[in-house]
PDB file of C-alpha atoms in Angstrom:
ATOM      1  CA  MET X   1     -49.352 238.420   4.036  1.00  0.00           C
ATOM      2  CA  ILE X   2     -51.259 239.285   7.233  1.00  0.00           C
ATOM      3  CA  VAL X   3     -51.885 235.601   8.002  1.00  0.00           C
ATOM      4  CA  GLU X   4     -48.205 234.823   7.443  1.00  0.00           C
ATOM      5  CA  GLU X   5     -47.222 237.679   9.746  1.00  0.00           C
ATOM      6  CA  LEU X   6     -49.597 236.432  12.434  1.00  0.00           C
ATOM      7  CA  ARG X   7     -47.915 233.029  12.210  1.00  0.00           C
ATOM      8  CA  GLU X   8     -44.451 234.566  12.490  1.00  0.00           C
ATOM      9  CA  LEU X   9     -45.426 236.750  15.444  1.00  0.00           C
ATOM     10  CA  GLY X  10     -47.125 233.822  17.170  1.00  0.00           C
ATOM     11  CA  ARG X  11     -44.116 231.575  16.622  1.00  0.00           C
ATOM     12  CA  MET X  12     -41.920 234.103  18.423  1.00  0.00           C
ATOM     13  CA  ALA X  13     -44.310 235.745  20.908  1.00  0.00           C
ATOM     14  CA  LEU X  14     -45.879 232.624  22.449  1.00  0.00           C
ATOM     15  CA  PRO X  15     -42.560 231.108  23.654  1.00  0.00           C
ATOM     16  CA  LEU X  16     -41.473 234.534  24.886  1.00  0.00           C
ATOM     17  CA  THR X  17     -44.738 234.926  26.795  1.00  0.00           C
ATOM     18  CA  ALA X  18     -44.221 231.525  28.398  1.00  0.00           C
ATOM     19  CA  MET X  19     -40.639 232.482  29.246  1.00  0.00           C
ATOM     20  CA  ASN X  20     -41.774 235.764  30.836  1.00  0.00           C
ATOM     21  CA  CYS X  21     -44.359 233.880  32.896  1.00  0.00           C
ATOM     22  CA  VAL X  22     -41.695 231.444  34.074  1.00  0.00           C
ATOM     23  CA  VAL X  23     -39.335 234.277  35.009  1.00  0.00           C
ATOM     24  CA  TYR X  24     -42.257 235.880  36.857  1.00  0.00           C
ATOM     25  CA  VAL X  25     -42.698 232.657  38.851  1.00  0.00           C
ATOM     26  CA  ARG X  26     -39.036 232.826  39.848  1.00  0.00           C
ATOM     27  CA  ALA X  27     -39.488 236.349  41.223  1.00  0.00           C
ATOM     28  CA  MET X  28     -42.712 235.364  42.976  1.00  0.00           C
ATOM     29  CA  VAL X  29     -40.974 232.422  44.678  1.00  0.00           C
ATOM     30  CA  SER X  30     -38.367 234.833  46.055  1.00  0.00           C
ATOM     31  CA  VAL X  31     -41.070 237.167  47.400  1.00  0.00           C
ATOM     32  CA  LEU X  32     -42.973 234.262  48.966  1.00  0.00           C
ATOM     33  CA  CYS X  33     -39.836 233.002  50.709  1.00  0.00           C
ATOM     34  CA  LEU X  34     -39.017 236.475  52.011  1.00  0.00           C
ATOM     35  CA  GLY X  35     -42.590 236.742  53.293  1.00  0.00           C
ATOM     36  CA  ARG X  36     -42.275 233.416  55.099  1.00  0.00           C
ATOM     37  CA  LEU X  37     -39.163 234.709  56.859  1.00  0.00           C
ATOM     38  CA  GLY X  38     -41.102 237.700  58.228  1.00  0.00           C
ATOM     39  CA  SER X  39     -42.376 241.175  57.380  1.00  0.00           C
ATOM     40  CA  LEU X  40     -38.982 242.752  58.187  1.00  0.00           C
ATOM     41  CA  GLU X  41     -37.214 240.402  55.774  1.00  0.00           C
ATOM     42  CA  LEU X  42     -39.871 240.996  53.104  1.00  0.00           C
ATOM     43  CA  ALA X  43     -39.595 244.769  53.534  1.00  0.00           C
ATOM     44  CA  GLY X  44     -35.784 244.697  53.470  1.00  0.00           C
ATOM     45  CA  GLY X  45     -35.703 242.448  50.419  1.00  0.00           C
ATOM     46  CA  ALA X  46     -38.267 244.626  48.634  1.00  0.00           C
ATOM     47  CA  LEU X  47     -36.316 247.787  49.389  1.00  0.00           C
ATOM     48  CA  SER X  48     -33.150 246.140  48.090  1.00  0.00           C
ATOM     49  CA  VAL X  49     -34.907 244.916  44.936  1.00  0.00           C
ATOM     50  CA  GLY X  50     -36.215 248.428  44.309  1.00  0.00           C
ATOM     51  CA  PHE X  51     -32.732 249.922  44.716  1.00  0.00           C
ATOM     52  CA  THR X  52     -31.012 247.246  42.600  1.00  0.00           C
ATOM     53  CA  ASN X  53     -33.611 247.614  39.843  1.00  0.00           C
ATOM     54  CA  ILE X  54     -33.115 251.386  39.756  1.00  0.00           C
ATOM     55  CA  THR X  55     -29.315 251.375  39.870  1.00  0.00           C
ATOM     56  CA  GLY X  56     -28.477 248.063  38.221  1.00  0.00           C
ATOM     57  CA  TYR X  57     -30.874 245.765  36.408  1.00  0.00           C
ATOM     58  CA  SER X  58     -32.704 248.528  34.529  1.00  0.00           C
ATOM     59  CA  VAL X  59     -29.371 249.901  33.292  1.00  0.00           C
ATOM     60  CA  LEU X  60     -28.114 246.500  32.123  1.00  0.00           C
ATOM     61  CA  PHE X  61     -31.450 245.624  30.488  1.00  0.00           C
ATOM     62  CA  GLY X  62     -31.597 249.024  28.783  1.00  0.00           C
ATOM     63  CA  LEU X  63     -28.050 248.877  27.428  1.00  0.00           C
ATOM     64  CA  ALA X  64     -28.590 245.329  26.122  1.00  0.00           C
ATOM     65  CA  SER X  65     -31.693 246.563  24.263  1.00  0.00           C
ATOM     66  CA  GLY X  66     -29.387 248.510  21.967  1.00  0.00           C
ATOM     67  CA  MET X  67     -28.505 245.171  20.385  1.00  0.00           C
ATOM     68  CA  ASP X  68     -32.085 244.617  19.202  1.00  0.00           C
ATOM     69  CA  PRO X  69     -32.145 246.788  16.065  1.00  0.00           C
ATOM     70  CA  VAL X  70     -28.518 246.010  15.183  1.00  0.00           C
ATOM     71  CA  CYS X  71     -28.798 242.219  15.425  1.00  0.00           C
ATOM     72  CA  SER X  72     -32.275 241.893  13.927  1.00  0.00           C
ATOM     73  CA  GLN X  73     -31.353 243.982  10.870  1.00  0.00           C
ATOM     74  CA  ALA X  74     -27.978 242.244  10.557  1.00  0.00           C
ATOM     75  CA  TYR X  75     -29.760 238.888  10.583  1.00  0.00           C
ATOM     76  CA  GLY X  76     -32.171 240.064   7.896  1.00  0.00           C
ATOM     77  CA  SER X  77     -29.278 241.197   5.702  1.00  0.00           C
ATOM     78  CA  LYS X  78     -27.245 238.038   6.517  1.00  0.00           C
ATOM     79  CA  ASN X  79     -24.418 240.050   8.067  1.00  0.00           C
ATOM     80  CA  TRP X  80     -23.345 237.253  10.424  1.00  0.00           C
ATOM     81  CA  THR X  81     -20.136 238.968  11.540  1.00  0.00           C
ATOM     82  CA  LEU X  82     -21.973 242.036  12.835  1.00  0.00           C
ATOM     83  CA  ILE X  83     -24.286 239.868  14.963  1.00  0.00           C
ATOM     84  CA  SER X  84     -21.329 238.128  16.594  1.00  0.00           C
ATOM     85  CA  LEU X  85     -19.438 241.373  17.206  1.00  0.00           C
ATOM     86  CA  SER X  86     -22.539 243.068  18.645  1.00  0.00           C
ATOM     87  CA  LEU X  87     -22.913 240.265  21.194  1.00  0.00           C
ATOM     88  CA  GLN X  88     -19.252 240.556  22.209  1.00  0.00           C
ATOM     89  CA  ARG X  89     -19.349 244.348  22.467  1.00  0.00           C
ATOM     90  CA  THR X  90     -22.553 244.328  24.522  1.00  0.00           C
ATOM     91  CA  ILE X  91     -21.164 241.761  26.987  1.00  0.00           C
ATOM     92  CA  LEU X  92     -18.015 243.842  27.454  1.00  0.00           C
ATOM     93  CA  MET X  93     -20.072 247.017  27.834  1.00  0.00           C
ATOM     94  CA  LEU X  94     -22.319 245.479  30.487  1.00  0.00           C
ATOM     95  CA  LEU X  95     -19.426 243.957  32.425  1.00  0.00           C
ATOM     96  CA  SER X  96     -17.725 247.374  32.475  1.00  0.00           C
ATOM     97  CA  THR X  97     -20.940 248.999  33.666  1.00  0.00           C
ATOM     98  CA  CYS X  98     -21.119 246.498  36.546  1.00  0.00           C
ATOM     99  CA  ILE X  99     -18.094 248.098  38.259  1.00  0.00           C
ATOM    100  CA  PRO X 100     -19.713 251.432  39.271  1.00  0.00           C
ATOM    101  CA  ILE X 101     -22.999 249.613  39.951  1.00  0.00           C
ATOM    102  CA  ALA X 102     -21.242 247.203  42.343  1.00  0.00           C
ATOM    103  CA  ILE X 103     -19.669 250.125  44.203  1.00  0.00           C
ATOM    104  CA  MET X 104     -23.131 251.617  44.739  1.00  0.00           C
ATOM    105  CA  TRP X 105     -24.530 248.302  45.919  1.00  0.00           C
ATOM    106  CA  LEU X 106     -21.725 247.864  48.453  1.00  0.00           C
ATOM    107  CA  ASN X 107     -22.619 251.277  49.876  1.00  0.00           C
ATOM    108  CA  LEU X 108     -26.376 250.659  49.933  1.00  0.00           C
ATOM    109  CA  HIS X 109     -26.579 250.895  53.729  1.00  0.00           C
ATOM    110  CA  LYS X 110     -25.047 254.377  53.801  1.00  0.00           C
ATOM    111  CA  ILE X 111     -27.110 255.585  50.826  1.00  0.00           C
ATOM    112  CA  LEU X 112     -30.456 254.467  52.258  1.00  0.00           C
ATOM    113  CA  LEU X 113     -29.674 255.849  55.711  1.00  0.00           C
ATOM    114  CA  ALA X 114     -28.777 259.170  54.086  1.00  0.00           C
ATOM    115  CA  LEU X 115     -32.173 259.054  52.338  1.00  0.00           C
ATOM    116  CA  GLY X 116     -33.865 258.681  55.723  1.00  0.00           C
ATOM    117  CA  GLN X 117     -34.951 255.036  55.422  1.00  0.00           C
ATOM    118  CA  ASN X 118     -35.652 252.860  58.473  1.00  0.00           C
ATOM    119  CA  PRO X 119     -32.335 251.504  59.917  1.00  0.00           C
ATOM    120  CA  ASN X 120     -33.638 247.959  60.532  1.00  0.00           C
ATOM    121  CA  ILE X 121     -35.090 247.614  57.041  1.00  0.00           C
ATOM    122  CA  THR X 122     -31.941 249.152  55.573  1.00  0.00           C
ATOM    123  CA  ARG X 123     -29.753 246.590  57.366  1.00  0.00           C
ATOM    124  CA  VAL X 124     -31.677 243.690  55.799  1.00  0.00           C
ATOM    125  CA  ALA X 125     -31.711 245.414  52.401  1.00  0.00           C
ATOM    126  CA  SER X 126     -27.936 245.865  52.423  1.00  0.00           C
ATOM    127  CA  ILE X 127     -27.421 242.155  53.208  1.00  0.00           C
ATOM    128  CA  TYR X 128     -29.681 241.138  50.312  1.00  0.00           C
ATOM    129  CA  CYS X 129     -27.896 243.568  47.999  1.00  0.00           C
ATOM    130  CA  VAL X 130     -24.385 242.325  48.825  1.00  0.00           C
ATOM    131  CA  TYR X 131     -25.326 238.703  48.126  1.00  0.00           C
ATOM    132  CA  SER X 132     -26.924 239.810  44.831  1.00  0.00           C
ATOM    133  CA  LEU X 133     -23.611 241.109  43.449  1.00  0.00           C
ATOM    134  CA  PRO X 134     -22.881 237.933  41.413  1.00  0.00           C
ATOM    135  CA  ASP X 135     -26.237 238.477  39.693  1.00  0.00           C
ATOM    136  CA  LEU X 136     -24.737 241.515  37.947  1.00  0.00           C
ATOM    137  CA  VAL X 137     -22.311 239.250  36.098  1.00  0.00           C
ATOM    138  CA  ALA X 138     -25.086 236.763  35.339  1.00  0.00           C
ATOM    139  CA  ASN X 139     -27.287 239.484  33.835  1.00  0.00           C
ATOM    140  CA  SER X 140     -24.364 240.912  31.860  1.00  0.00           C
ATOM    141  CA  LEU X 141     -24.219 237.573  30.052  1.00  0.00           C
ATOM    142  CA  LEU X 142     -27.896 236.606  30.095  1.00  0.00           C
ATOM    143  CA  GLN X 143     -29.434 239.776  28.626  1.00  0.00           C
ATOM    144  CA  PRO X 144     -27.157 239.925  25.535  1.00  0.00           C
ATOM    145  CA  LEU X 145     -27.590 236.178  24.941  1.00  0.00           C
ATOM    146  CA  ARG X 146     -31.366 236.571  24.973  1.00  0.00           C
ATOM    147  CA  VAL X 147     -31.253 239.397  22.417  1.00  0.00           C
ATOM    148  CA  PHE X 148     -28.735 237.431  20.320  1.00  0.00           C
ATOM    149  CA  LEU X 149     -31.028 234.377  20.105  1.00  0.00           C
ATOM    150  CA  ARG X 150     -34.257 236.368  19.840  1.00  0.00           C
ATOM    151  CA  SER X 151     -32.980 238.359  16.846  1.00  0.00           C
ATOM    152  CA  GLN X 152     -32.577 235.036  15.013  1.00  0.00           C
ATOM    153  CA  GLY X 153     -36.051 233.818  15.953  1.00  0.00           C
ATOM    154  CA  ASN X 154     -34.719 231.231  18.436  1.00  0.00           C
ATOM    155  CA  THR X 155     -37.333 231.891  21.108  1.00  0.00           C
ATOM    156  CA  ALA X 156     -38.499 228.344  21.881  1.00  0.00           C
ATOM    157  CA  PRO X 157     -35.068 227.260  23.223  1.00  0.00           C
ATOM    158  CA  MET X 158     -35.051 230.342  25.467  1.00  0.00           C
ATOM    159  CA  MET X 159     -38.393 229.227  26.889  1.00  0.00           C
ATOM    160  CA  TRP X 160     -37.222 225.671  27.605  1.00  0.00           C
ATOM    161  CA  CYS X 161     -33.962 226.846  29.166  1.00  0.00           C
ATOM    162  CA  SER X 162     -35.908 229.233  31.427  1.00  0.00           C
ATOM    163  CA  ILE X 163     -38.364 226.499  32.430  1.00  0.00           C
ATOM    164  CA  LEU X 164     -35.500 224.182  33.351  1.00  0.00           C
ATOM    165  CA  ALA X 165     -33.682 226.879  35.339  1.00  0.00           C
ATOM    166  CA  VAL X 166     -36.802 227.944  37.268  1.00  0.00           C
ATOM    167  CA  THR X 167     -37.708 224.307  37.956  1.00  0.00           C
ATOM    168  CA  LEU X 168     -34.346 224.069  39.727  1.00  0.00           C
ATOM    169  CA  HIS X 169     -34.889 227.454  41.376  1.00  0.00           C
ATOM    170  CA  VAL X 170     -37.773 226.314  43.594  1.00  0.00           C
ATOM    171  CA  PRO X 171     -35.975 223.464  45.423  1.00  0.00           C
ATOM    172  CA  LEU X 172     -32.734 225.458  45.430  1.00  0.00           C
ATOM    173  CA  THR X 173     -34.401 228.387  47.205  1.00  0.00           C
ATOM    174  CA  ILE X 174     -36.085 226.109  49.741  1.00  0.00           C
ATOM    175  CA  LEU X 175     -32.769 224.344  50.386  1.00  0.00           C
ATOM    176  CA  LEU X 176     -30.773 227.534  50.932  1.00  0.00           C
ATOM    177  CA  VAL X 177     -33.403 229.510  52.833  1.00  0.00           C
ATOM    178  CA  PHE X 178     -35.146 226.953  55.044  1.00  0.00           C
ATOM    179  CA  VAL X 179     -32.997 223.796  55.149  1.00  0.00           C
ATOM    180  CA  LEU X 180     -29.577 225.448  55.412  1.00  0.00           C
ATOM    181  CA  LYS X 181     -31.242 228.388  57.208  1.00  0.00           C
ATOM    182  CA  LEU X 182     -29.376 231.070  55.263  1.00  0.00           C
ATOM    183  CA  GLY X 183     -32.446 233.328  55.346  1.00  0.00           C
ATOM    184  CA  VAL X 184     -32.289 236.532  53.288  1.00  0.00           C
ATOM    185  CA  PRO X 185     -28.823 235.760  51.810  1.00  0.00           C
ATOM    186  CA  GLY X 186     -30.209 232.406  50.629  1.00  0.00           C
ATOM    187  CA  VAL X 187     -32.962 234.100  48.606  1.00  0.00           C
ATOM    188  CA  ALA X 188     -30.439 236.388  46.896  1.00  0.00           C
ATOM    189  CA  ILE X 189     -27.977 233.557  46.213  1.00  0.00           C
ATOM    190  CA  ALA X 190     -30.709 231.345  44.741  1.00  0.00           C
ATOM    191  CA  ALA X 191     -31.855 234.127  42.392  1.00  0.00           C
ATOM    192  CA  ALA X 192     -28.282 234.689  41.163  1.00  0.00           C
ATOM    193  CA  TRP X 193     -27.650 230.968  40.681  1.00  0.00           C
ATOM    194  CA  THR X 194     -30.846 230.624  38.665  1.00  0.00           C
ATOM    195  CA  ASN X 195     -29.694 233.331  36.252  1.00  0.00           C
ATOM    196  CA  PHE X 196     -26.317 231.589  35.922  1.00  0.00           C
ATOM    197  CA  HIS X 197     -28.182 228.347  35.214  1.00  0.00           C
ATOM    198  CA  MET X 198     -30.076 230.116  32.421  1.00  0.00           C
ATOM    199  CA  VAL X 199     -26.780 231.330  30.932  1.00  0.00           C
ATOM    200  CA  ILE X 200     -25.276 227.843  31.106  1.00  0.00           C
ATOM    201  CA  PHE X 201     -28.330 226.223  29.511  1.00  0.00           C
ATOM    202  CA  LEU X 202     -28.425 228.799  26.678  1.00  0.00           C
ATOM    203  CA  VAL X 203     -24.700 228.343  25.957  1.00  0.00           C
ATOM    204  CA  LEU X 204     -25.118 224.557  25.991  1.00  0.00           C
ATOM    205  CA  TYR X 205     -28.014 224.876  23.546  1.00  0.00           C
ATOM    206  CA  MET X 206     -25.939 227.036  21.197  1.00  0.00           C
ATOM    207  CA  TRP X 207     -23.029 224.605  21.390  1.00  0.00           C
ATOM    208  CA  LEU X 208     -24.941 221.324  21.078  1.00  0.00           C
ATOM    209  CA  SER X 209     -27.557 222.399  18.514  1.00  0.00           C
ATOM    210  CA  GLY X 210     -25.175 224.195  16.184  1.00  0.00           C
ATOM    211  CA  SER X 211     -27.996 226.620  15.303  1.00  0.00           C
ATOM    212  CA  CYS X 212     -25.743 229.647  15.862  1.00  0.00           C
ATOM    213  CA  ARG X 213     -22.728 228.330  13.980  1.00  0.00           C
ATOM    214  CA  GLN X 214     -23.104 231.024  11.321  1.00  0.00           C
ATOM    215  CA  THR X 215     -23.842 233.948  13.638  1.00  0.00           C
ATOM    216  CA  TRP X 216     -21.227 233.214  16.316  1.00  0.00           C
ATOM    217  CA  GLY X 217     -17.726 233.490  14.928  1.00  0.00           C
ATOM    218  CA  GLY X 218     -15.882 233.293  18.240  1.00  0.00           C
ATOM    219  CA  TRP X 219     -14.218 236.081  20.179  1.00  0.00           C
ATOM    220  CA  SER X 220     -12.430 238.589  17.975  1.00  0.00           C
ATOM    221  CA  ILE X 221     -10.115 241.532  18.604  1.00  0.00           C
ATOM    222  CA  ALA X 222     -12.458 243.529  16.349  1.00  0.00           C
ATOM    223  CA  CYS X 223     -14.974 243.698  19.208  1.00  0.00           C
ATOM    224  CA  PHE X 224     -12.821 246.395  20.844  1.00  0.00           C
ATOM    225  CA  HIS X 225     -13.423 248.760  17.901  1.00  0.00           C
ATOM    226  CA  GLY X 226     -16.477 250.315  16.243  1.00  0.00           C
ATOM    227  CA  TRP X 227     -18.542 250.787  19.387  1.00  0.00           C
ATOM    228  CA  TRP X 228     -20.310 254.029  18.458  1.00  0.00           C
ATOM    229  CA  PRO X 229     -23.140 252.564  16.269  1.00  0.00           C
ATOM    230  CA  LEU X 230     -24.062 250.254  19.137  1.00  0.00           C
ATOM    231  CA  LEU X 231     -23.699 252.922  21.832  1.00  0.00           C
ATOM    232  CA  SER X 232     -25.804 255.399  19.847  1.00  0.00           C
ATOM    233  CA  LEU X 233     -28.704 252.939  20.159  1.00  0.00           C
ATOM    234  CA  ALA X 234     -27.915 251.493  23.607  1.00  0.00           C
ATOM    235  CA  LEU X 235     -27.761 254.806  25.497  1.00  0.00           C
ATOM    236  CA  PRO X 236     -31.187 256.172  24.409  1.00  0.00           C
ATOM    237  CA  SER X 237     -32.719 252.707  24.932  1.00  0.00           C
ATOM    238  CA  CYS X 238     -31.217 252.591  28.406  1.00  0.00           C
ATOM    239  CA  PHE X 239     -32.574 256.035  29.263  1.00  0.00           C
ATOM    240  CA  ALA X 240     -36.089 255.160  28.077  1.00  0.00           C
ATOM    241  CA  ILE X 241     -36.209 251.816  29.875  1.00  0.00           C
ATOM    242  CA  CYS X 242     -34.782 253.278  33.087  1.00  0.00           C
ATOM    243  CA  LEU X 243     -37.511 255.913  33.204  1.00  0.00           C
ATOM    244  CA  GLU X 244     -40.123 253.194  32.661  1.00  0.00           C
ATOM    245  CA  TRP X 245     -38.728 250.998  35.439  1.00  0.00           C
ATOM    246  CA  TRP X 246     -37.887 253.719  37.936  1.00  0.00           C
ATOM    247  CA  TRP X 247     -41.375 255.143  38.493  1.00  0.00           C
ATOM    248  CA  TYR X 248     -42.478 251.683  39.627  1.00  0.00           C
ATOM    249  CA  GLU X 249     -39.518 251.072  41.937  1.00  0.00           C
ATOM    250  CA  VAL X 250     -39.618 254.579  43.406  1.00  0.00           C
ATOM    251  CA  LEU X 251     -42.980 253.592  44.943  1.00  0.00           C
ATOM    252  CA  THR X 252     -41.189 251.014  47.102  1.00  0.00           C
ATOM    253  CA  ILE X 253     -38.680 253.571  48.347  1.00  0.00           C
ATOM    254  CA  LEU X 254     -41.416 256.146  49.012  1.00  0.00           C
ATOM    255  CA  ALA X 255     -43.297 253.544  51.061  1.00  0.00           C
ATOM    256  CA  GLY X 256     -40.351 253.654  53.472  1.00  0.00           C
ATOM    257  CA  TYR X 257     -41.345 257.189  54.501  1.00  0.00           C
ATOM    258  CA  LEU X 258     -44.856 256.179  55.598  1.00  0.00           C
ATOM    259  CA  PRO X 259     -45.713 255.914  59.337  1.00  0.00           C
ATOM    260  CA  ASN X 260     -45.351 252.105  59.399  1.00  0.00           C
ATOM    261  CA  PRO X 261     -42.511 251.542  56.897  1.00  0.00           C
ATOM    262  CA  GLN X 262     -42.059 247.816  57.535  1.00  0.00           C
ATOM    263  CA  ASP X 263     -45.632 246.847  56.622  1.00  0.00           C
ATOM    264  CA  SER X 264     -45.895 249.556  53.955  1.00  0.00           C
ATOM    265  CA  ILE X 265     -42.820 248.395  52.016  1.00  0.00           C
ATOM    266  CA  ALA X 266     -43.808 244.728  52.395  1.00  0.00           C
ATOM    267  CA  SER X 267     -47.330 245.426  51.083  1.00  0.00           C
ATOM    268  CA  THR X 268     -46.010 247.547  48.212  1.00  0.00           C
ATOM    269  CA  SER X 269     -43.633 244.773  47.203  1.00  0.00           C
ATOM    270  CA  ILE X 270     -46.491 242.238  47.029  1.00  0.00           C
ATOM    271  CA  LEU X 271     -48.604 244.697  45.039  1.00  0.00           C
ATOM    272  CA  ILE X 272     -45.859 245.492  42.518  1.00  0.00           C
ATOM    273  CA  GLN X 273     -44.905 241.832  42.133  1.00  0.00           C
ATOM    274  CA  THR X 274     -48.524 240.881  41.476  1.00  0.00           C
ATOM    275  CA  THR X 275     -49.271 243.642  38.965  1.00  0.00           C
ATOM    276  CA  SER X 276     -46.035 242.978  37.055  1.00  0.00           C
ATOM    277  CA  PHE X 277     -47.671 239.789  35.751  1.00  0.00           C
ATOM    278  CA  MET X 278     -49.667 241.887  33.266  1.00  0.00           C
ATOM    279  CA  TYR X 279     -46.425 242.806  31.456  1.00  0.00           C
ATOM    280  CA  THR X 280     -45.649 239.229  30.410  1.00  0.00           C
ATOM    281  CA  PHE X 281     -47.547 239.261  27.091  1.00  0.00           C
ATOM    282  CA  PRO X 282     -46.976 242.912  26.034  1.00  0.00           C
ATOM    283  CA  LEU X 283     -43.212 242.501  26.571  1.00  0.00           C
ATOM    284  CA  ALA X 284     -43.190 239.335  24.476  1.00  0.00           C
ATOM    285  CA  LEU X 285     -45.197 241.000  21.701  1.00  0.00           C
ATOM    286  CA  SER X 286     -42.998 244.106  21.655  1.00  0.00           C
ATOM    287  CA  SER X 287     -39.812 242.016  21.517  1.00  0.00           C
ATOM    288  CA  SER X 288     -41.235 239.900  18.701  1.00  0.00           C
ATOM    289  CA  VAL X 289     -42.342 242.819  16.527  1.00  0.00           C
ATOM    290  CA  SER X 290     -38.992 244.520  17.103  1.00  0.00           C
ATOM    291  CA  VAL X 291     -37.260 241.458  15.675  1.00  0.00           C
ATOM    292  CA  ARG X 292     -39.734 241.075  12.806  1.00  0.00           C
ATOM    293  CA  VAL X 293     -39.434 244.733  11.743  1.00  0.00           C
ATOM    294  CA  GLY X 294     -35.640 244.592  12.031  1.00  0.00           C
ATOM    295  CA  ASN X 295     -35.391 241.373  10.017  1.00  0.00           C
ATOM    296  CA  GLU X 296     -37.555 242.770   7.198  1.00  0.00           C
ATOM    297  CA  LEU X 297     -35.732 246.098   7.087  1.00  0.00           C
ATOM    298  CA  GLY X 298     -32.405 244.271   6.983  1.00  0.00           C
ATOM    299  CA  ALA X 299     -33.703 242.146   4.127  1.00  0.00           C
ATOM    300  CA  GLY X 300     -34.747 245.287   2.212  1.00  0.00           C
ATOM    301  CA  ARG X 301     -38.504 244.755   2.559  1.00  0.00           C
ATOM    302  CA  PRO X 302     -39.868 247.927   4.218  1.00  0.00           C
ATOM    303  CA  ALA X 303     -43.452 247.193   3.137  1.00  0.00           C
ATOM    304  CA  ARG X 304     -43.372 243.861   4.952  1.00  0.00           C
ATOM    305  CA  ALA X 305     -41.873 245.610   8.007  1.00  0.00           C
ATOM    306  CA  ARG X 306     -44.842 248.010   7.988  1.00  0.00           C
ATOM    307  CA  VAL X 307     -47.279 245.093   7.866  1.00  0.00           C
ATOM    308  CA  ALA X 308     -45.495 243.459  10.827  1.00  0.00           C
ATOM    309  CA  ALA X 309     -45.859 246.655  12.863  1.00  0.00           C
ATOM    310  CA  TRP X 310     -49.574 247.028  12.085  1.00  0.00           C
ATOM    311  CA  VAL X 311     -50.325 243.368  12.777  1.00  0.00           C
ATOM    312  CA  ALA X 312     -48.582 243.614  16.158  1.00  0.00           C
ATOM    313  CA  LEU X 313     -50.554 246.753  17.025  1.00  0.00           C
ATOM    314  CA  ALA X 314     -53.778 244.973  16.091  1.00  0.00           C
ATOM    315  CA  CYS X 315     -52.822 242.032  18.329  1.00  0.00           C
ATOM    316  CA  ALA X 316     -52.061 244.426  21.182  1.00  0.00           C
TER     317      ALA X 316
END
């Protein structure tokens, strides 16, 4: 049983690890391009990334995590309708959440000035933030799709779609930033387009492969009802993930109060981006064991779920 569980975890965790590494490369490319533009651009972009992570991406990622236990257990119990409805409800929930987030992002300049941040860095940060607004919509689709596929064990296609999108991201960023000379807006636009590319590739995979024919029943009016079971999991997950993300991003904002804020924020951004690489495998392992435990509980095999948890802890 332990050997079988190791195989199952490896089958899911290895593609997820590769996907996380690829997504890390995408973020690193953005930081490198900002650094090539100058320390002011790197500092402004880093400050904007810290603010958008705190107010936006962490919230969307956290809310989408509420799908994990619902979809994984529904897949284990072969409740295909619940998986489809959970995806629809989560997408609608995230898109609704984007409205207040977008209002905050549009007022980033005023908020950071009120917090006493450097005016020059704040100006660059606000530009980056405005051009990142489409990325909210992209993430509102991408995060639920990832959970939807992951809960069914479809992790390898996620990896290949991410590799393809990030392969396009490198020349796209160079084109927008240095060839078309869009500068900071080009970095933000390229990042948003890459996430949209990931969404498109995942949807094309689902459509062409037919692997989700059972679990995706099409849009239904039923998705507007029965939200509480999902919300009761999404809200605590969001709170926990936000706290985990925020302490990291707060460092970037605090660096803006140091004597030389431009170099301090730029250095902090490089440090945080570099150390975030160590999360690639633990995140993949945690996502995989979450799915495995959920699948076994949904199938009515709690003993096997316990083995999956212990095997994952041993791997960690």
